[in-house]
């Protein structure tokens, strides 16, 4: 009989490195194990020799990295006997919460900013049966309300302030280290609520047997420090959209605005953890404009075959700029998290493109149209 190699999700895969035990009912959609894709065309566009990879977490079951955290958060909620979960969301957290709640037989309540989430994400929340509450406010208002309501109603918060979320998300760093056989030199990542950068830093730190201020569960007594996978950690570089860049302003932003709706956040909940990740790794935060984001969004799709949502292009956008200006040295091994799938937000891709050409349904017209594109 062949040995079964069926991958069963990240909790099963990293059980010994996650806070679960035999009493934890695992709620999984076989998330994780996402591809690490080498960029073959973009580095030469900036004339730099660099080994650059995209961790395409848009290939998770609901199309974003949020599934990594959600499998942990919902499994731990189920262990506690919770019947309902709640989150504020720019779209992807609500899609993931809705799907995992459906599987666990729980009710998901999701608060989204009115008119500011792409249709793909809204469709997911609705299809999976979440109770969607559209609020007349932004993500930060939703986050505040979620914290308040959870004190007065029997609902479990599954935003990334739930420490189990970051535990699930740290596994992306393990996968990268295993795929490369070492940690990258630089890890570039979009920053919104700042949970993911914090989760990666926990993962990279555990992977090389080091402790970090970012790990809030084990209080400096990490059981995995004796079991390292590698010897170094990357420099962490967090990129924000210029209209929603509290880390660059040094204070929360009142009315964040950006085309990258997933990171349209002015008051990141994991501020201190993200700052610690950047400080400990001797990295930095920087910002990119909406125009730069959309240019990279379309370059990734048209030159690399990687279709992501605008917020996800932020990591590659910032990395290319910092390679060009030498902040990231040539010859480095660079990984970029690409957080969500392009099918989430098709409107933006179509809006920016040339109108689709319509021709008569006859050979002459089709042939002419094809030949006009071949020189
Ligand atoms: C949630 C999200 C982000 C931001 O991650 P944080 O942990 O909030 O910093 C970036 N891109 C996408 C597609 C997301 O869904």
GROMACS .gro file of C-alpha atoms and ligand atoms in nm:
model
  390
    1UNK     CA    1   0.000   0.000   0.000
    2UNK     CA    2   0.136   0.348  -0.081
    3UNK     CA    3   0.189   0.569   0.222
    4UNK     CA    4  -0.075   0.843   0.232
    5UNK     CA    5   0.069   1.188   0.166
    6UNK     CA    6  -0.265   1.366   0.199
    7UNK     CA    7  -0.194   1.712   0.343
    8UNK     CA    8  -0.451   1.786   0.614
    9UNK     CA    9  -0.403   2.154   0.693
   10UNK     CA   10  -0.157   2.357   0.895
   11UNK     CA   11  -0.268   2.250   1.243
   12UNK     CA   12  -0.215   1.886   1.151
   13UNK     CA   13   0.117   1.972   0.984
   14UNK     CA   14   0.259   2.185   1.269
   15UNK     CA   15   0.067   2.039   1.561
   16UNK     CA   16   0.383   2.017   1.774
   17UNK     CA   17   0.448   2.389   1.726
   18UNK     CA   18   0.094   2.516   1.791
   19UNK     CA   19  -0.108   2.559   2.113
   20UNK     CA   20  -0.348   2.269   2.049
   21UNK     CA   21  -0.392   1.931   2.217
   22UNK     CA   22  -0.607   1.622   2.182
   23UNK     CA   23  -0.906   1.810   2.329
   24UNK     CA   24  -0.899   2.072   2.051
   25UNK     CA   25  -1.157   1.999   1.779
   26UNK     CA   26  -0.970   2.091   1.460
   27UNK     CA   27  -1.174   2.306   1.222
   28UNK     CA   28  -0.982   2.302   0.895
   29UNK     CA   29  -1.029   2.360   0.523
   30UNK     CA   30  -0.682   2.223   0.442
   31UNK     CA   31  -0.533   2.573   0.451
   32UNK     CA   32  -0.160   2.648   0.427
   33UNK     CA   33   0.102   2.469   0.214
   34UNK     CA   34   0.076   2.755  -0.037
   35UNK     CA   35   0.322   2.794  -0.327
   36UNK     CA   36   0.646   2.989  -0.305
   37UNK     CA   37   0.674   3.122  -0.658
   38UNK     CA   38   1.004   3.251  -0.800
   39UNK     CA   39   0.972   3.577  -0.991
   40UNK     CA   40   1.127   3.530  -1.335
   41UNK     CA   41   1.058   3.861  -1.512
   42UNK     CA   42   1.019   4.143  -1.260
   43UNK     CA   43   1.378   4.154  -1.122
   44UNK     CA   44   1.522   4.217  -1.469
   45UNK     CA   45   1.278   4.507  -1.518
   46UNK     CA   46   1.470   4.696  -1.249
   47UNK     CA   47   1.804   4.565  -1.376
   48UNK     CA   48   1.897   4.390  -1.052
   49UNK     CA   49   2.023   4.042  -0.990
   50UNK     CA   50   1.820   3.911  -0.702
   51UNK     CA   51   1.650   3.590  -0.601
   52UNK     CA   52   1.294   3.695  -0.530
   53UNK     CA   53   0.999   3.478  -0.431
   54UNK     CA   54   0.633   3.538  -0.375
   55UNK     CA   55   0.456   3.346  -0.098
   56UNK     CA   56   0.119   3.332  -0.270
   57UNK     CA   57  -0.118   3.308   0.024
   58UNK     CA   58  -0.404   3.403  -0.207
   59UNK     CA   59  -0.411   3.029  -0.277
   60UNK     CA   60  -0.566   2.947   0.058
   61UNK     CA   61  -0.920   2.800   0.067
   62UNK     CA   62  -1.101   3.136   0.090
   63UNK     CA   63  -0.836   3.317  -0.115
   64UNK     CA   64  -0.633   3.496   0.154
   65UNK     CA   65  -0.383   3.433   0.433
   66UNK     CA   66  -0.660   3.496   0.688
   67UNK     CA   67  -0.741   3.122   0.668
   68UNK     CA   68  -0.414   3.041   0.846
   69UNK     CA   69  -0.523   3.237   1.150
   70UNK     CA   70  -0.888   3.145   1.124
   71UNK     CA   71  -0.835   2.767   1.147
   72UNK     CA   72  -0.663   2.828   1.482
   73UNK     CA   73  -0.907   3.090   1.613
   74UNK     CA   74  -1.217   2.887   1.527
   75UNK     CA   75  -1.069   2.559   1.653
   76UNK     CA   76  -0.988   2.724   1.987
   77UNK     CA   77  -1.334   2.886   1.998
   78UNK     CA   78  -1.488   2.541   1.941
   79UNK     CA   79  -1.272   2.398   2.221
   80UNK     CA   80  -1.424   2.660   2.455
   81UNK     CA   81  -1.774   2.566   2.339
   82UNK     CA   82  -1.838   2.899   2.163
   83UNK     CA   83  -2.150   2.914   1.947
   84UNK     CA   84  -2.075   3.243   1.773
   85UNK     CA   85  -1.779   3.443   1.648
   86UNK     CA   86  -1.749   3.810   1.556
   87UNK     CA   87  -1.503   4.023   1.360
   88UNK     CA   88  -1.454   4.360   1.199
   89UNK     CA   89  -1.322   4.324   0.848
   90UNK     CA   90  -1.210   4.495   0.530
   91UNK     CA   91  -1.342   4.180   0.362
   92UNK     CA   92  -1.103   3.888   0.385
   93UNK     CA   93  -1.136   3.823   0.757
   94UNK     CA   94  -1.514   3.812   0.712
   95UNK     CA   95  -1.483   3.565   0.422
   96UNK     CA   96  -1.258   3.337   0.629
   97UNK     CA   97  -1.463   3.371   0.948
   98UNK     CA   98  -1.782   3.290   0.756
   99UNK     CA   99  -1.634   2.977   0.595
  100UNK     CA  100  -1.478   2.832   0.911
  101UNK     CA  101  -1.790   2.912   1.117
  102UNK     CA  102  -2.003   2.731   0.857
  103UNK     CA  103  -1.786   2.423   0.899
  104UNK     CA  104  -1.791   2.442   1.277
  105UNK     CA  105  -2.167   2.495   1.296
  106UNK     CA  106  -2.124   2.840   1.452
  107UNK     CA  107  -2.277   3.176   1.364
  108UNK     CA  108  -2.039   3.437   1.228
  109UNK     CA  109  -2.119   3.807   1.276
  110UNK     CA  110  -1.912   4.031   1.053
  111UNK     CA  111  -1.889   4.411   1.060
  112UNK     CA  112  -1.780   4.566   0.731
  113UNK     CA  113  -1.737   4.929   0.621
  114UNK     CA  114  -2.029   5.032   0.401
  115UNK     CA  115  -1.944   5.032   0.030
  116UNK     CA  116  -1.573   4.971   0.088
  117UNK     CA  117  -1.530   4.600   0.038
  118UNK     CA  118  -1.494   4.431  -0.300
  119UNK     CA  119  -1.791   4.224  -0.420
  120UNK     CA  120  -1.599   3.895  -0.422
  121UNK     CA  121  -1.540   3.918  -0.048
  122UNK     CA  122  -1.897   4.024   0.030
  123UNK     CA  123  -2.026   3.735  -0.182
  124UNK     CA  124  -1.815   3.491   0.019
  125UNK     CA  125  -1.944   3.613   0.357
  126UNK     CA  126  -2.302   3.593   0.233
  127UNK     CA  127  -2.261   3.253   0.063
  128UNK     CA  128  -2.114   3.099   0.378
  129UNK     CA  129  -2.410   3.225   0.578
  130UNK     CA  130  -2.253   3.494   0.794
  131UNK     CA  131  -2.468   3.766   0.946
  132UNK     CA  132  -2.328   4.069   0.765
  133UNK     CA  133  -2.357   4.406   0.937
  134UNK     CA  134  -2.256   4.691   0.711
  135UNK     CA  135  -2.161   4.988   0.928
  136UNK     CA  136  -2.160   5.356   0.844
  137UNK     CA  137  -1.797   5.388   0.936
  138UNK     CA  138  -1.456   5.244   0.854
  139UNK     CA  139  -1.264   4.935   0.970
  140UNK     CA  140  -1.133   5.112   1.280
  141UNK     CA  141  -1.489   5.196   1.391
  142UNK     CA  142  -1.584   4.832   1.334
  143UNK     CA  143  -1.289   4.710   1.540
  144UNK     CA  144  -1.383   4.934   1.832
  145UNK     CA  145  -1.745   4.813   1.819
  146UNK     CA  146  -1.640   4.448   1.806
  147UNK     CA  147  -1.431   4.487   2.122
  148UNK     CA  148  -1.721   4.660   2.297
  149UNK     CA  149  -1.990   4.415   2.191
  150UNK     CA  150  -1.783   4.109   2.284
  151UNK     CA  151  -1.794   4.227   2.644
  152UNK     CA  152  -2.172   4.226   2.642
  153UNK     CA  153  -2.267   3.934   2.416
  154UNK     CA  154  -2.156   3.567   2.401
  155UNK     CA  155  -1.937   3.602   2.092
  156UNK     CA  156  -1.570   3.515   2.041
  157UNK     CA  157  -1.356   3.778   1.865
  158UNK     CA  158  -1.164   3.631   1.572
  159UNK     CA  159  -0.976   3.942   1.463
  160UNK     CA  160  -0.598   3.924   1.496
  161UNK     CA  161  -0.614   4.062   1.853
  162UNK     CA  162  -0.711   3.700   1.922
  163UNK     CA  163  -0.361   3.559   1.989
  164UNK     CA  164  -0.445   3.225   1.824
  165UNK     CA  165  -0.473   3.406   1.490
  166UNK     CA  166  -0.104   3.498   1.494
  167UNK     CA  167  -0.013   3.144   1.596
  168UNK     CA  168  -0.178   3.011   1.282
  169UNK     CA  169  -0.025   3.283   1.066
  170UNK     CA  170   0.329   3.214   1.191
  171UNK     CA  171   0.323   2.885   0.997
  172UNK     CA  172   0.377   3.072   0.668
  173UNK     CA  173   0.730   3.150   0.792
  174UNK     CA  174   0.790   2.781   0.869
  175UNK     CA  175   0.682   2.687   0.517
  176UNK     CA  176   0.916   2.944   0.362
  177UNK     CA  177   1.214   2.827   0.570
  178UNK     CA  178   1.142   2.465   0.477
  179UNK     CA  179   1.100   2.546   0.107
  180UNK     CA  180   1.423   2.747   0.083
  181UNK     CA  181   1.621   2.538   0.329
  182UNK     CA  182   1.703   2.861   0.514
  183UNK     CA  183   1.542   3.191   0.612
  184UNK     CA  184   1.537   3.464   0.346
  185UNK     CA  185   1.759   3.774   0.392
  186UNK     CA  186   1.461   4.010   0.361
  187UNK     CA  187   1.091   3.947   0.408
  188UNK     CA  188   0.858   4.210   0.262
  189UNK     CA  189   0.492   4.228   0.360
  190UNK     CA  190   0.188   4.458   0.336
  191UNK     CA  191   0.082   4.608   0.671
  192UNK     CA  192  -0.275   4.698   0.761
  193UNK     CA  193  -0.389   4.592   1.106
  194UNK     CA  194  -0.029   4.466   1.152
  195UNK     CA  195  -0.115   4.112   1.263
  196UNK     CA  196   0.049   3.929   0.977
  197UNK     CA  197   0.393   4.092   1.008
  198UNK     CA  198   0.377   4.007   1.380
  199UNK     CA  199   0.281   3.646   1.305
  200UNK     CA  200   0.564   3.602   1.054
  201UNK     CA  201   0.813   3.736   1.307
  202UNK     CA  202   0.697   3.484   1.568
  203UNK     CA  203   0.736   3.212   1.303
  204UNK     CA  204   1.081   3.316   1.183
  205UNK     CA  205   1.198   3.358   1.542
  206UNK     CA  206   1.075   3.016   1.652
  207UNK     CA  207   1.219   2.863   1.336
  208UNK     CA  208   1.568   2.969   1.442
  209UNK     CA  209   1.526   2.902   1.814
  210UNK     CA  210   1.501   3.265   1.923
  211UNK     CA  211   1.251   3.436   2.142
  212UNK     CA  212   1.064   3.748   2.046
  213UNK     CA  213   0.858   4.013   2.220
  214UNK     CA  214   0.591   3.942   1.958
  215UNK     CA  215   0.499   3.604   2.103
  216UNK     CA  216   0.222   3.678   2.349
  217UNK     CA  217   0.124   3.322   2.435
  218UNK     CA  218   0.432   3.163   2.589
  219UNK     CA  219   0.566   3.470   2.772
  220UNK     CA  220   0.926   3.407   2.687
  221UNK     CA  221   0.909   3.037   2.759
  222UNK     CA  222   0.871   2.902   2.408
  223UNK     CA  223   0.880   2.522   2.398
  224UNK     CA  224   1.018   2.519   2.043
  225UNK     CA  225   1.340   2.706   2.106
  226UNK     CA  226   1.529   2.378   2.144
  227UNK     CA  227   1.409   2.256   1.808
  228UNK     CA  228   1.530   2.510   1.547
  229UNK     CA  229   1.482   2.464   1.172
  230UNK     CA  230   1.743   2.722   1.069
  231UNK     CA  231   2.003   2.963   1.206
  232UNK     CA  232   1.902   3.313   1.098
  233UNK     CA  233   1.603   3.546   1.073
  234UNK     CA  234   1.519   3.785   0.789
  235UNK     CA  235   1.510   4.162   0.802
  236UNK     CA  236   1.138   4.245   0.817
  237UNK     CA  237   1.013   4.520   0.589
  238UNK     CA  238   0.653   4.640   0.625
  239UNK     CA  239   0.490   4.847   0.351
  240UNK     CA  240   0.177   5.057   0.390
  241UNK     CA  241  -0.044   5.244   0.144
  242UNK     CA  242   0.044   5.616   0.156
  243UNK     CA  243  -0.315   5.716   0.247
  244UNK     CA  244  -0.327   5.464   0.532
  245UNK     CA  245   0.024   5.472   0.678
  246UNK     CA  246   0.008   5.522   1.055
  247UNK     CA  247   0.355   5.366   1.103
  248UNK     CA  248   0.503   5.635   0.879
  249UNK     CA  249   0.310   5.914   1.053
  250UNK     CA  250   0.395   5.781   1.398
  251UNK     CA  251   0.028   5.801   1.501
  252UNK     CA  252  -0.312   5.662   1.404
  253UNK     CA  253  -0.459   5.805   1.081
  254UNK     CA  254  -0.813   5.945   1.124
  255UNK     CA  255  -0.958   5.889   0.778
  256UNK     CA  256  -0.747   5.628   0.595
  257UNK     CA  257  -0.800   5.609   0.219
  258UNK     CA  258  -0.648   5.379  -0.042
  259UNK     CA  259  -0.743   5.169  -0.341
  260UNK     CA  260  -0.591   4.876  -0.147
  261UNK     CA  261  -0.908   4.825   0.057
  262UNK     CA  262  -0.766   4.532   0.257
  263UNK     CA  263  -0.518   4.768   0.426
  264UNK     CA  264  -0.744   5.073   0.455
  265UNK     CA  265  -0.678   5.084   0.829
  266UNK     CA  266  -0.573   5.384   1.038
  267UNK     CA  267  -0.535   5.238   1.384
  268UNK     CA  268  -0.351   4.903   1.369
  269UNK     CA  269  -0.430   4.676   1.663
  270UNK     CA  270  -0.092   4.499   1.661
  271UNK     CA  271   0.109   4.823   1.657
  272UNK     CA  272   0.355   4.728   1.931
  273UNK     CA  273   0.414   4.375   1.804
  274UNK     CA  274   0.478   4.497   1.450
  275UNK     CA  275   0.711   4.770   1.573
  276UNK     CA  276   0.899   4.509   1.778
  277UNK     CA  277   0.933   4.285   1.470
  278UNK     CA  278   1.082   4.569   1.266
  279UNK     CA  279   1.309   4.685   1.550
  280UNK     CA  280   1.437   4.339   1.646
  281UNK     CA  281   1.508   4.249   1.283
  282UNK     CA  282   1.664   4.591   1.205
  283UNK     CA  283   1.406   4.639   0.931
  284UNK     CA  284   1.187   4.932   0.839
  285UNK     CA  285   0.841   5.055   0.739
  286UNK     CA  286   0.778   5.245   0.419
  287UNK     CA  287   0.482   5.361   0.214
  288UNK     CA  288   0.380   5.324  -0.150
  289UNK     CA  289   0.127   5.531  -0.344
  290UNK     CA  290  -0.196   5.395  -0.494
  291UNK     CA  291  -0.053   5.451  -0.842
  292UNK     CA  292   0.259   5.247  -0.759
  293UNK     CA  293   0.041   4.974  -0.606
  294UNK     CA  294  -0.176   4.945  -0.916
  295UNK     CA  295   0.126   4.941  -1.147
  296UNK     CA  296   0.276   4.648  -0.956
  297UNK     CA  297  -0.066   4.480  -0.935
  298UNK     CA  298  -0.084   4.478  -1.313
  299UNK     CA  299   0.286   4.386  -1.361
  300UNK     CA  300   0.247   4.080  -1.138
  301UNK     CA  301  -0.052   3.966  -1.341
  302UNK     CA  302   0.076   4.055  -1.690
  303UNK     CA  303   0.447   3.965  -1.651
  304UNK     CA  304   0.447   3.689  -1.390
  305UNK     CA  305   0.105   3.525  -1.420
  306UNK     CA  306   0.025   3.607  -1.057
  307UNK     CA  307  -0.316   3.769  -1.010
  308UNK     CA  308  -0.352   3.921  -0.665
  309UNK     CA  309  -0.563   4.192  -0.510
  310UNK     CA  310  -0.424   4.547  -0.486
  311UNK     CA  311  -0.323   4.528  -0.116
  312UNK     CA  312  -0.121   4.216  -0.192
  313UNK     CA  313   0.090   4.390  -0.455
  314UNK     CA  314   0.220   4.629  -0.189
  315UNK     CA  315   0.495   4.391  -0.073
  316UNK     CA  316   0.639   4.338  -0.422
  317UNK     CA  317   0.592   4.707  -0.503
  318UNK     CA  318   0.796   4.817  -0.201
  319UNK     CA  319   1.057   4.545  -0.248
  320UNK     CA  320   1.120   4.645  -0.611
  321UNK     CA  321   1.167   5.008  -0.510
  322UNK     CA  322   1.403   4.922  -0.225
  323UNK     CA  323   1.602   4.693  -0.455
  324UNK     CA  324   1.625   4.968  -0.712
  325UNK     CA  325   1.749   5.226  -0.460
  326UNK     CA  326   1.989   4.978  -0.299
  327UNK     CA  327   1.825   4.964   0.044
  328UNK     CA  328   1.790   4.592  -0.024
  329UNK     CA  329   2.131   4.491  -0.163
  330UNK     CA  330   2.170   4.310  -0.493
  331UNK     CA  331   2.227   3.935  -0.448
  332UNK     CA  332   1.982   3.915  -0.157
  333UNK     CA  333   1.732   3.636  -0.111
  334UNK     CA  334   1.398   3.818  -0.083
  335UNK     CA  335   1.052   3.682  -0.006
  336UNK     CA  336   0.730   3.881  -0.043
  337UNK     CA  337   0.395   3.782   0.101
  338UNK     CA  338   0.118   3.813  -0.155
  339UNK     CA  339  -0.178   3.810   0.077
  340UNK     CA  340  -0.494   3.768  -0.131
  341UNK     CA  341  -0.624   3.648  -0.469
  342UNK     CA  342  -0.705   3.877  -0.760
  343UNK     CA  343  -1.046   3.719  -0.809
  344UNK     CA  344  -1.153   3.889  -0.486
  345UNK     CA  345  -1.154   4.227  -0.657
  346UNK     CA  346  -1.210   4.191  -1.029
  347UNK     CA  347  -1.361   4.540  -1.065
  348UNK     CA  348  -1.025   4.709  -1.013
  349UNK     CA  349  -0.852   4.497  -1.279
  350UNK     CA  350  -1.123   4.563  -1.538
  351UNK     CA  351  -1.154   4.936  -1.457
  352UNK     CA  352  -0.786   4.995  -1.526
  353UNK     CA  353  -0.766   4.796  -1.848
  354UNK     CA  354  -0.833   4.893  -2.210
  355UNK     CA  355  -1.194   4.817  -2.305
  356UNK     CA  356  -1.241   4.463  -2.436
  357UNK     CA  357  -1.252   4.459  -2.818
  358UNK     CA  358  -1.570   4.334  -2.986
  359UNK     CA  359  -1.554   4.196  -3.341
  360UNK     CA  360  -1.797   4.035  -3.584
  361UNK     CA  361  -1.838   3.657  -3.560
  362UNK     CA  362  -1.658   3.586  -3.886
  363UNK     CA  363  -1.308   3.470  -3.982
  364UNK     CA  364  -1.194   3.793  -4.148
  365UNK     CA  365  -1.253   4.009  -3.841
  366UNK     CA  366  -1.101   3.761  -3.597
  367UNK     CA  367  -0.796   3.708  -3.820
  368UNK     CA  368  -0.746   4.082  -3.864
  369UNK     CA  369  -0.771   4.139  -3.490
  370UNK     CA  370  -0.511   3.869  -3.422
  371UNK     CA  371  -0.269   3.979  -3.691
  372UNK     CA  372  -0.284   4.340  -3.571
  373UNK     CA  373  -0.121   4.216  -3.249
  374UNK     CA  374   0.154   4.015  -3.419
  375UNK     CA  375   0.438   4.215  -3.567
  376LIG     C1  376  -0.573   4.142   0.607
  376LIG     C2  377  -0.500   4.171   0.483
  376LIG     C3  378  -0.380   4.245   0.481
  376LIG     C4  379  -0.322   4.308   0.603
  376LIG     O1  380  -0.280   4.220   0.701
  376LIG     P1  381  -0.268   4.270   0.852
  376LIG     O2  382  -0.243   4.150   0.930
  376LIG     O3  383  -0.399   4.335   0.884
  376LIG     O4  384  -0.156   4.370   0.854
  376LIG     C5  385  -0.313   4.260   0.361
  376LIG     N1  386  -0.362   4.210   0.246
  376LIG     C6  387  -0.477   4.139   0.244
  376LIG     C7  388  -0.525   4.087   0.114
  376LIG     C8  389  -0.549   4.118   0.361
  376LIG     O5  390  -0.664   4.050   0.356
   0.00000   0.00000   0.00000
